PDB file of C-alpha atoms in Angstrom:
ATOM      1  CA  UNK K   1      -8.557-174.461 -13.052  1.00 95.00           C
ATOM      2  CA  UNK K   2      -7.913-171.070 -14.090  1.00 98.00           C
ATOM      3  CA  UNK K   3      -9.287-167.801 -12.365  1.00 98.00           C
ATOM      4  CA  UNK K   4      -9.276-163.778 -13.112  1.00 98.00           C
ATOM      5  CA  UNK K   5     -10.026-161.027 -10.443  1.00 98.00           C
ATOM      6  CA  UNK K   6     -13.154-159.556 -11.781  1.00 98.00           C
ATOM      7  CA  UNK K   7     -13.978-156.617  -9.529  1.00 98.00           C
ATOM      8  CA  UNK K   8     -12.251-153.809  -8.069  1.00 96.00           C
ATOM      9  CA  UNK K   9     -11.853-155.680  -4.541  1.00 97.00           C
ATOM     10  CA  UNK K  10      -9.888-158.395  -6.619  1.00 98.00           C
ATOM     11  CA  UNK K  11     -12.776-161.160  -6.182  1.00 98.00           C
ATOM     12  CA  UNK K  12     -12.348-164.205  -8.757  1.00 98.00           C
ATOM     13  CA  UNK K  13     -14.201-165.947 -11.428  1.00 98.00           C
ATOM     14  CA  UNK K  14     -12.418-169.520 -12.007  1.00 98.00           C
ATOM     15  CA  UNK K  15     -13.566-171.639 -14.833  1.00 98.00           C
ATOM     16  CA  UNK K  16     -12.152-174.908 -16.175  1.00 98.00           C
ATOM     17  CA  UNK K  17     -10.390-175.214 -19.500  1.00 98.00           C
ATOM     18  CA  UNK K  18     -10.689-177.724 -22.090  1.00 98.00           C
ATOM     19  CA  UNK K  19      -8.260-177.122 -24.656  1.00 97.00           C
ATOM     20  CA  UNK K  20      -8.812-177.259 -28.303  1.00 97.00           C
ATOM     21  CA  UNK K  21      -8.870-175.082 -31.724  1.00 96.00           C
ATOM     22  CA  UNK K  22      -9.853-171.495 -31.624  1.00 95.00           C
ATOM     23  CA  UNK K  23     -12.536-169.461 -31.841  1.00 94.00           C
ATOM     24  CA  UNK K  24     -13.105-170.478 -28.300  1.00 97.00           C
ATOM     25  CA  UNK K  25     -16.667-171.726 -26.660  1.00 98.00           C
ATOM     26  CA  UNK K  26     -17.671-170.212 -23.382  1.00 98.00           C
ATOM     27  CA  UNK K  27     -20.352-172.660 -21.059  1.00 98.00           C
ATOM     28  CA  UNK K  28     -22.618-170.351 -18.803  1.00 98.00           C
ATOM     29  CA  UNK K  29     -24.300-171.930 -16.156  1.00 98.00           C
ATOM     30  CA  UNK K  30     -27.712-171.207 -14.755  1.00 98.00           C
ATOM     31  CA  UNK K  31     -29.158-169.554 -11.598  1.00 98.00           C
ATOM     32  CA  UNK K  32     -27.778-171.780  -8.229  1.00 98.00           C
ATOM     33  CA  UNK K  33     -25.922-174.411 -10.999  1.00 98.00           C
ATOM     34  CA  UNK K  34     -22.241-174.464 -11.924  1.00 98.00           C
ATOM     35  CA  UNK K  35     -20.637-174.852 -15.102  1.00 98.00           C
ATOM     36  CA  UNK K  36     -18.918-178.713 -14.624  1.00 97.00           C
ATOM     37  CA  UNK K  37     -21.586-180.382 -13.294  1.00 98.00           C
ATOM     38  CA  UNK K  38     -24.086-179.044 -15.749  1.00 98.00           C
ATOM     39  CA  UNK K  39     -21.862-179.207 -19.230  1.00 98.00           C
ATOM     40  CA  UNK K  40     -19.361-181.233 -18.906  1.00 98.00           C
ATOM     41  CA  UNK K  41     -20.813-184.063 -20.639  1.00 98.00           C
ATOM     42  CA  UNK K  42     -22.239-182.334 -23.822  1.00 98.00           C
ATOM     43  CA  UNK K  43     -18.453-180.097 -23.953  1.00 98.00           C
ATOM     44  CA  UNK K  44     -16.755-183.424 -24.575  1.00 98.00           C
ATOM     45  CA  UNK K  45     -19.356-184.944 -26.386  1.00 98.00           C
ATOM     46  CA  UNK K  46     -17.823-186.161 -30.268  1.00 97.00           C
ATOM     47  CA  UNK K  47     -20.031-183.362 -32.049  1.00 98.00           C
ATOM     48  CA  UNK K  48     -18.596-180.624 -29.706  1.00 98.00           C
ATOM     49  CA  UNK K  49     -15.363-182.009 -28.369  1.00 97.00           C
ATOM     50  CA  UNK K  50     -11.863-179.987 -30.117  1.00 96.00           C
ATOM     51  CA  UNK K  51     -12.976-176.326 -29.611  1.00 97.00           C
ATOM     52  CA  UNK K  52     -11.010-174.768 -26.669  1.00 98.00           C
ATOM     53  CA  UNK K  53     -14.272-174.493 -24.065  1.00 98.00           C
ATOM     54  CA  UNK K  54     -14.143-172.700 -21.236  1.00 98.00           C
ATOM     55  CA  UNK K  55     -16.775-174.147 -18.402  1.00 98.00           C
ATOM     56  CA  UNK K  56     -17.503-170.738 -16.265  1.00 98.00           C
ATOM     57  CA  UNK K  57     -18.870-170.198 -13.218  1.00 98.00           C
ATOM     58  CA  UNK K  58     -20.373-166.937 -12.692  1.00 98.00           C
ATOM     59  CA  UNK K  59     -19.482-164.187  -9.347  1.00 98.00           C
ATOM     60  CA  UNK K  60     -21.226-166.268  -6.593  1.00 98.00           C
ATOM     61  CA  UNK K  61     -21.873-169.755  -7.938  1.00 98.00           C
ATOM     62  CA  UNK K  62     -19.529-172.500  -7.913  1.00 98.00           C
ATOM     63  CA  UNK K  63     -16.216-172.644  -7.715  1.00 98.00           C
ATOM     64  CA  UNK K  64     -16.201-169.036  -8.296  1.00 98.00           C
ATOM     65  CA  UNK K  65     -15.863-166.138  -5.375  1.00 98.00           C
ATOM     66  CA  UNK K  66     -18.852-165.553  -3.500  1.00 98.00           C
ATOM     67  CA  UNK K  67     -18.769-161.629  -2.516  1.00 98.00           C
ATOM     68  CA  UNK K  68     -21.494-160.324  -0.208  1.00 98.00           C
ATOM     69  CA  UNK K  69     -20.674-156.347  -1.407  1.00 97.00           C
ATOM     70  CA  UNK K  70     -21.645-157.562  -5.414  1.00 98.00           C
ATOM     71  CA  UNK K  71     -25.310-156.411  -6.615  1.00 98.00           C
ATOM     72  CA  UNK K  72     -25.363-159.154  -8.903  1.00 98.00           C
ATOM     73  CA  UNK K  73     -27.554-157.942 -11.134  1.00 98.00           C
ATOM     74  CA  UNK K  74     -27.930-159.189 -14.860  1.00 98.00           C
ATOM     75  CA  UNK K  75     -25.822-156.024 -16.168  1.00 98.00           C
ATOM     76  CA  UNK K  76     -22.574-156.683 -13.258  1.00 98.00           C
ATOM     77  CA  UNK K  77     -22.731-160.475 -13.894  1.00 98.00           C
ATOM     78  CA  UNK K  78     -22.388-159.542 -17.749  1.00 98.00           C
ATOM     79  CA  UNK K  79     -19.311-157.258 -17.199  1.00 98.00           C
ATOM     80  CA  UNK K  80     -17.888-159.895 -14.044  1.00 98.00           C
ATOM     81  CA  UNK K  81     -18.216-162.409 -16.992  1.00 98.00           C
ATOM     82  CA  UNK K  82     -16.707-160.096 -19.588  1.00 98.00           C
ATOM     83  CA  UNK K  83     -13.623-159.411 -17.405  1.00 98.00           C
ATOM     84  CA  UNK K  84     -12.422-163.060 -16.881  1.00 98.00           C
ATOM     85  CA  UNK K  85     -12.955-163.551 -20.401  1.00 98.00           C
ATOM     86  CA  UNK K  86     -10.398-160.808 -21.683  1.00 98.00           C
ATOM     87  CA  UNK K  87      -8.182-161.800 -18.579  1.00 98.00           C
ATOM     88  CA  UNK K  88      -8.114-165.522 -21.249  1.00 98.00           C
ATOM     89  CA  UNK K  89      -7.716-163.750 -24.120  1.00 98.00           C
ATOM     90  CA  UNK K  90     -10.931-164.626 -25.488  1.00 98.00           C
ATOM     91  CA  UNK K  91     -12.409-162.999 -28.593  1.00 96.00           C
ATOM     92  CA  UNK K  92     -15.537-163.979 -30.850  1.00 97.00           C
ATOM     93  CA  UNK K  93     -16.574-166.797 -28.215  1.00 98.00           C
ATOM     94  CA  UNK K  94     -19.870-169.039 -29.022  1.00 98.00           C
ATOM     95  CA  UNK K  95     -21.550-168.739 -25.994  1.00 98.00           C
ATOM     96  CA  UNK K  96     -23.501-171.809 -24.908  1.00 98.00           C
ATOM     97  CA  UNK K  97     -25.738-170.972 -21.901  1.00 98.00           C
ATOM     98  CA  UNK K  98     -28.494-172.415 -19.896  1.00 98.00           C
ATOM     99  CA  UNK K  99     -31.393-170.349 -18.137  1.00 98.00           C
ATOM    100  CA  UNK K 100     -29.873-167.447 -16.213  1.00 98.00           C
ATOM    101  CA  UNK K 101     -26.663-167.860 -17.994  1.00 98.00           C
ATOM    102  CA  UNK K 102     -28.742-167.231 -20.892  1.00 98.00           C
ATOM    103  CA  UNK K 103     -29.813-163.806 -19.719  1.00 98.00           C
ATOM    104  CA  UNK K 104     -26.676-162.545 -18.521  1.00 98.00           C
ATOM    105  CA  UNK K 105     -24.762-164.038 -22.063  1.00 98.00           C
ATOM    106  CA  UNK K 106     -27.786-161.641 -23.829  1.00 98.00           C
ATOM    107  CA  UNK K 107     -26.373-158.565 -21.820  1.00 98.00           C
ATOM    108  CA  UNK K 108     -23.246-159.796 -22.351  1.00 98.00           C
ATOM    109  CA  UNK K 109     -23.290-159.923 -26.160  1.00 98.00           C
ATOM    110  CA  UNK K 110     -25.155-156.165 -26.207  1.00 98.00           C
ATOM    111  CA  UNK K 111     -22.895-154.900 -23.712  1.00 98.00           C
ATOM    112  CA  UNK K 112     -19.210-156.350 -24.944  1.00 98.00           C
ATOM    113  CA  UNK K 113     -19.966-157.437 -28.625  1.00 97.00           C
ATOM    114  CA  UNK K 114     -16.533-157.893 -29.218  1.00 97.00           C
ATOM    115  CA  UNK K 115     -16.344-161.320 -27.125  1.00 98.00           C
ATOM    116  CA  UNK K 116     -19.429-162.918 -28.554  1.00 98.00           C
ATOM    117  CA  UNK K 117     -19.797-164.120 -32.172  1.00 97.00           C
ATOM    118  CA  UNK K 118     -22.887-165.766 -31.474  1.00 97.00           C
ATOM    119  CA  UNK K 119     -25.267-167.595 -28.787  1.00 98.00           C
ATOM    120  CA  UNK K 120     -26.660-171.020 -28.315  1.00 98.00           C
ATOM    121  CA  UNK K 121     -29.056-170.092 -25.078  1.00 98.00           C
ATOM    122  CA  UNK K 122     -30.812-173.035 -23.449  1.00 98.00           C
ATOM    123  CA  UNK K 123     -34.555-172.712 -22.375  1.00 98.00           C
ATOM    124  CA  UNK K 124     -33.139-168.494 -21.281  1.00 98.00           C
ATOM    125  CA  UNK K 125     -35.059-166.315 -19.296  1.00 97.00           C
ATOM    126  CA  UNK K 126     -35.718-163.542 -21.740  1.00 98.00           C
ATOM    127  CA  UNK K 127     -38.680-161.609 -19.855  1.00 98.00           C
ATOM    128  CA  UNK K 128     -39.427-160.481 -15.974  1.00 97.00           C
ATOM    129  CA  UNK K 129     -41.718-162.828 -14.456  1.00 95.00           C
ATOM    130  CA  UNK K 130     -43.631-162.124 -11.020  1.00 94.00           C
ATOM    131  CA  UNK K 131     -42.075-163.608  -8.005  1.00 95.00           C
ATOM    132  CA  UNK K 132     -44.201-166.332  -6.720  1.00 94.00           C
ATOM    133  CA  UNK K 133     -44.397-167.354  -2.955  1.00 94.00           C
ATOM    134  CA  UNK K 134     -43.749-171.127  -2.904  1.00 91.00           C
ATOM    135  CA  UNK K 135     -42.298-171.766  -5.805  1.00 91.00           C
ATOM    136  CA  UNK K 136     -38.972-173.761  -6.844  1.00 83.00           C
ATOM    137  CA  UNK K 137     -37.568-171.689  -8.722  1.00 92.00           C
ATOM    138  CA  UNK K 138     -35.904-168.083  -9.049  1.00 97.00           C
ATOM    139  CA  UNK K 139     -39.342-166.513  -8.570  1.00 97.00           C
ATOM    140  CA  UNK K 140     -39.961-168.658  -5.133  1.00 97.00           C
ATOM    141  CA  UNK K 141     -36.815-167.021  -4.191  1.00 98.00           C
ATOM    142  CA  UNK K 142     -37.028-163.344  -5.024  1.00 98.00           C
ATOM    143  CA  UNK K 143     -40.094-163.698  -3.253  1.00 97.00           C
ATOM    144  CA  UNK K 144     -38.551-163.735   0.434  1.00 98.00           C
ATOM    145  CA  UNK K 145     -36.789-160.037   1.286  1.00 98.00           C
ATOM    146  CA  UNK K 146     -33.055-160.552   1.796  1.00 98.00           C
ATOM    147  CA  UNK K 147     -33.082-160.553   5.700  1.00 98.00           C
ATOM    148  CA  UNK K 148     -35.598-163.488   5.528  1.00 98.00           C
ATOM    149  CA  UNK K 149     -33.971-165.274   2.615  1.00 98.00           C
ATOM    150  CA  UNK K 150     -30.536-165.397   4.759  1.00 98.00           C
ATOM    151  CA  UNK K 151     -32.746-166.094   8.149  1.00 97.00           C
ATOM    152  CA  UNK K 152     -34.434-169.198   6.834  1.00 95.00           C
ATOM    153  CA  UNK K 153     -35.668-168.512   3.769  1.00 97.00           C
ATOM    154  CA  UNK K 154     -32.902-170.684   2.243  1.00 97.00           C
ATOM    155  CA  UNK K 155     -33.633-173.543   4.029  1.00 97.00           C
ATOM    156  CA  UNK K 156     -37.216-173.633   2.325  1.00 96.00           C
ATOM    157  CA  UNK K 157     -35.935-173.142  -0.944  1.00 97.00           C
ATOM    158  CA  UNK K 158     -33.504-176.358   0.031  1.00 96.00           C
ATOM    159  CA  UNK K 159     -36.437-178.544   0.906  1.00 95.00           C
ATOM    160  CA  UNK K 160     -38.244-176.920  -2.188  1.00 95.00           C
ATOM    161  CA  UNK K 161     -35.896-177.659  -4.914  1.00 95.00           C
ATOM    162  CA  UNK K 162     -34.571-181.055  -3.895  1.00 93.00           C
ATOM    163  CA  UNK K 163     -31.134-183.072  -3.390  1.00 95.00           C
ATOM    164  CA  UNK K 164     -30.074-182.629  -7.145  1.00 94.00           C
ATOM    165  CA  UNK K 165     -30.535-179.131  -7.899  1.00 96.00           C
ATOM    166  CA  UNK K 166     -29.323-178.167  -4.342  1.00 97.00           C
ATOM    167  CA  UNK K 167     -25.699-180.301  -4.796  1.00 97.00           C
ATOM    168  CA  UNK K 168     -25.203-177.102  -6.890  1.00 98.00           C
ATOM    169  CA  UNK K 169     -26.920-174.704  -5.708  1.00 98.00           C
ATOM    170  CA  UNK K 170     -25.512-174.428  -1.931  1.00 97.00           C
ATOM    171  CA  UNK K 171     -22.498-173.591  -3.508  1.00 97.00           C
ATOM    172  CA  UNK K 172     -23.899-170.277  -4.250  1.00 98.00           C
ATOM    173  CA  UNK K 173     -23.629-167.782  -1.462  1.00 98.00           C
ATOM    174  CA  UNK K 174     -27.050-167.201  -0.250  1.00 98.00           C
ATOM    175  CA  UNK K 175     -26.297-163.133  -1.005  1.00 98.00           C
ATOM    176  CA  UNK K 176     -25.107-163.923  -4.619  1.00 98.00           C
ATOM    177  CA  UNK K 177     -28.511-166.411  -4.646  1.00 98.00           C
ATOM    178  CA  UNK K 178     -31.255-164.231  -3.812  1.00 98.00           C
ATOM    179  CA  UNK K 179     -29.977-161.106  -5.415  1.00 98.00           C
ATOM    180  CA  UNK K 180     -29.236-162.867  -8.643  1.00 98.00           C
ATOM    181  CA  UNK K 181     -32.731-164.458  -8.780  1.00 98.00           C
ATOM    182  CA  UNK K 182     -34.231-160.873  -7.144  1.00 98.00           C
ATOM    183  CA  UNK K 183     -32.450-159.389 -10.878  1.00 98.00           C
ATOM    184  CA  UNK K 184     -34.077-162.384 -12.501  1.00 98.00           C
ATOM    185  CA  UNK K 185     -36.807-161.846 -12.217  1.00 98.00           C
ATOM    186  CA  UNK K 186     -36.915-158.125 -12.825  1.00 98.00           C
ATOM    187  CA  UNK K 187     -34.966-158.471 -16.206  1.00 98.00           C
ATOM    188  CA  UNK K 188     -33.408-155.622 -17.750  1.00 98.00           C
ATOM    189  CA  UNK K 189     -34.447-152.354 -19.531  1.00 97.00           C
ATOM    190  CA  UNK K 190     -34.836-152.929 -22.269  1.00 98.00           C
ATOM    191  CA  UNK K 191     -35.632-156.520 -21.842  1.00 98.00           C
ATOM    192  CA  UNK K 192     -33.730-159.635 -22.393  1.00 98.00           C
ATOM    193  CA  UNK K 193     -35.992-160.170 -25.334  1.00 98.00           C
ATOM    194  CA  UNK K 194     -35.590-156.782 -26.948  1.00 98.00           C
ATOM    195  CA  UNK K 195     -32.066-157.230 -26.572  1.00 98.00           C
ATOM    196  CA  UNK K 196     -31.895-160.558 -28.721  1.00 98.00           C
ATOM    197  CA  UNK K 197     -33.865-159.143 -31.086  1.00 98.00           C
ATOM    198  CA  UNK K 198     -31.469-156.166 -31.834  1.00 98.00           C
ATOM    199  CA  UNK K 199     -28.515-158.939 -31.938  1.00 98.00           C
ATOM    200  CA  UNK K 200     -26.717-159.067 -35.195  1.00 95.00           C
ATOM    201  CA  UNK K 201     -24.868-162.326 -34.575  1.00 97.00           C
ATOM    202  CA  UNK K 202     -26.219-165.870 -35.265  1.00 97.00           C
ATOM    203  CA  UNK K 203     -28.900-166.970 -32.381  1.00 98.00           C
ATOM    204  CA  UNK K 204     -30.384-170.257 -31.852  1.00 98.00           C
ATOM    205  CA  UNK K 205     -32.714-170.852 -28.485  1.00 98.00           C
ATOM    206  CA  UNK K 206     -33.365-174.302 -27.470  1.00 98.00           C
ATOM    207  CA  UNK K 207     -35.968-174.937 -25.553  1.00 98.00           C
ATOM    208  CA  UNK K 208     -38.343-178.421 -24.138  1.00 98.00           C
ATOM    209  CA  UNK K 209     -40.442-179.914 -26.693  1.00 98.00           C
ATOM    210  CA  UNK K 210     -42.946-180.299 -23.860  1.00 97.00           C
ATOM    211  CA  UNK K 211     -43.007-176.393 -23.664  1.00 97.00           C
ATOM    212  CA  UNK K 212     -43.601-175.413 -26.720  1.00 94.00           C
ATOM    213  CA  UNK K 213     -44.595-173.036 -28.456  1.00 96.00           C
ATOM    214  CA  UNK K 214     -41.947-170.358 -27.129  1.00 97.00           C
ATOM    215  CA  UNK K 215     -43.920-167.097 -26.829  1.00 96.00           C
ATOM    216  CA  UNK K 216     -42.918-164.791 -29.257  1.00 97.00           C
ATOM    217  CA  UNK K 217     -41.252-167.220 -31.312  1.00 98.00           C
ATOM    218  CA  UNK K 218     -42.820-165.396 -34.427  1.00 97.00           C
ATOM    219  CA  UNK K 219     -40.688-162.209 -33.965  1.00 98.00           C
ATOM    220  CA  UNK K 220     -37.780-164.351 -32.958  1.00 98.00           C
ATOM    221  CA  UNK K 221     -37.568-166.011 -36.233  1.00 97.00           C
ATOM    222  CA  UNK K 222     -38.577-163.105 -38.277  1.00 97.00           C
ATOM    223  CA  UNK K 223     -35.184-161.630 -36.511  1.00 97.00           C
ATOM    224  CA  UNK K 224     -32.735-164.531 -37.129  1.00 96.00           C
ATOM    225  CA  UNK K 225     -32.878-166.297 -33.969  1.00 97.00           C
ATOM    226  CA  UNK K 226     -33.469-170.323 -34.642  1.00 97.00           C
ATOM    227  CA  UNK K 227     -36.395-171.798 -32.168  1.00 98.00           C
ATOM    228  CA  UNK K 228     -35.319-175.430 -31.829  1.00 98.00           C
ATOM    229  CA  UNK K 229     -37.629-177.674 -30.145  1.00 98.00           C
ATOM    230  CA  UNK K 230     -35.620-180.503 -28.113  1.00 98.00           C
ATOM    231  CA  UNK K 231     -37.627-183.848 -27.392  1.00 98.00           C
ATOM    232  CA  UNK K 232     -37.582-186.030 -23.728  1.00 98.00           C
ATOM    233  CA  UNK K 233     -36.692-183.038 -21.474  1.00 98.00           C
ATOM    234  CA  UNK K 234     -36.845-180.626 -18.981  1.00 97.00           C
ATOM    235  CA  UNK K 235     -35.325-177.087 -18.223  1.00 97.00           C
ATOM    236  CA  UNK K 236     -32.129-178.912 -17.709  1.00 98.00           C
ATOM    237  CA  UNK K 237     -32.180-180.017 -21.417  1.00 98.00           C
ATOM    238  CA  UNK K 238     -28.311-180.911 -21.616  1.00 98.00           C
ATOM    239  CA  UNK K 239     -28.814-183.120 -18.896  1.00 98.00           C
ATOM    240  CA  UNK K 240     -32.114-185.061 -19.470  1.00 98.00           C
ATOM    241  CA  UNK K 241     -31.293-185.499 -23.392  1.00 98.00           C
ATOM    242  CA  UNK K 242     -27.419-184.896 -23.602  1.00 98.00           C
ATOM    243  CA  UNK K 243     -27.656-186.514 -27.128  1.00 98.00           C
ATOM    244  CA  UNK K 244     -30.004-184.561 -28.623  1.00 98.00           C
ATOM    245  CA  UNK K 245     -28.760-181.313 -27.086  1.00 98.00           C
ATOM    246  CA  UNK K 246     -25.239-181.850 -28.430  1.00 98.00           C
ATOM    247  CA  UNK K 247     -26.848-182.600 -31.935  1.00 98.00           C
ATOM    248  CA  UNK K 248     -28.682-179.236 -32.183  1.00 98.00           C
ATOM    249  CA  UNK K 249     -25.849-177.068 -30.396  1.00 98.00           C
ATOM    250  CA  UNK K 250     -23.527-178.235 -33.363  1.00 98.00           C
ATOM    251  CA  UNK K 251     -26.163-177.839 -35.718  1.00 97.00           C
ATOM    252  CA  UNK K 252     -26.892-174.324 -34.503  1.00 96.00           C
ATOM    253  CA  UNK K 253     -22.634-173.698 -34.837  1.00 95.00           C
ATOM    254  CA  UNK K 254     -22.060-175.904 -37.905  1.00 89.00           C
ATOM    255  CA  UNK K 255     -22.551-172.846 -40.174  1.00 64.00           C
ATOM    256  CA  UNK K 256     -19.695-170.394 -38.447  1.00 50.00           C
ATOM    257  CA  UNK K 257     -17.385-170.686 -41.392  1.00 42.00           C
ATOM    258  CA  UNK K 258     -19.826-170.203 -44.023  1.00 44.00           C
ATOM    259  CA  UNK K 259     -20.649-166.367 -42.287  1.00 44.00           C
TER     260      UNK K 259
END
């Protein structure tokens, strides 16, 4: 396990490191997930396996510190992010990331360009969506206000999102939770979206066949981002198809040397 101080107080990102050749890959987990439990399988898989990966877990998630002074926003989880990696020496990383991760590696690439050569994002957020009372997911939790997420809010969302996604997710401080899903939601300005499109690096956005068509996918071609469609899945795509996953993340990096 390694580990960098990432914020003034001195609180920590860890990660675990798989060694292997440079340019280096970078694993960002999703909103309540963690980085081992969600990639470890596809990193070591034979058509990714030999890269030096790092398998990060972001400020609050994880094995990773859980601060309660942190605004977590998409914008401070790009920068935590971007600290740890320069504390590891890391330079024109592919970043591989899943749902939140997604968003915060899309800030991360517009906001530190130097550490990101190009992006594999899996099923991203890359718009705000309305927080929804109720619901499973990061718009079921901004719903609550802080006070009544910590009060018993949290407990809901437990008995919401069942035994598999919480193993992970009560990892998270319940702080670093809501806020992170409260930024979720909300996006940035300009958006996620509008970010990717203004990219200049090699994109490729995998997403559930079952979902299909990806809004906007249009515009996200026309820009140079690759729309792959990934069969017999869910949101958690490198877990319900691991095979087919690995096969189009090494697909969508196959080409680095011929840039």
């Amino acid at each position: 396990m390694r580990n960098a101080a990432v914020t003034p107080e001195g609180d920590q990102i860890r990660w675990v490191e798989l060694p292997g050749q440079e340019p280096p890959r970078v694993y960002v987990h999703g909103l309540g997930a963690a980085s081992l439990a969600y990639f470890t399988e596809v990193a070591v898989h034979p058509l990714l396996a030999g890269r030096r990966s790092l398998l990060v877990d972001m400020l609050g998630h994880g094995i990773s510190d859980r601060p309660t002074g942190f605004d977590y926003t998409l914008e401070s989880h790009a920068d935590a992010l971007a600290a740890a990696l320069t504390c590891a020496s890391v330079t024109d990383a592919e970043l591989i990331a899943h749902s939140m991760g997604g968003s915060v590696a899309i800030v991360l690439a517009a906001r530190h360009p130097h550490l990101v050569s190009r992006l594999v994002l899996v099923d991203a957020n890359l718009d705000p969506i309305p927080r929804t009372p109720a619901s499973s997911g990061s718009s079921g939790i901004a719903a609550y206000s802080e006070k009544e997420f910590l009060t018993g809010g949290w407990e809901e969302v437990r008995d919401r999102v069942g035994p598999h996604w919480w193993s992970t997710m009560r990892l998270a401080g319940r702080e670093a939770l809501h806020r992170s899903a409260v930024h979720l939601t909300r996006g940035t300005v300009p958006t996620m979206r509008e970010l990717l499109l203004d990219l200049k690096i090699p994109c490729a956005y995998l997403l559930p066949e079952a979902d299909s068509p990806l809004p906007g996918t249009d515009a996200l071609t026309a820009a140079g981002v690759s729309v792959v469609e990934i069969p017999d899945c869910g949101h958690n795509i490198m877990l319900d198809n691991p095979e087919a996953f690995a096969r189009a993340t090494a697909a969508a990096l196959a080409d680095r040397d011929q840039d």
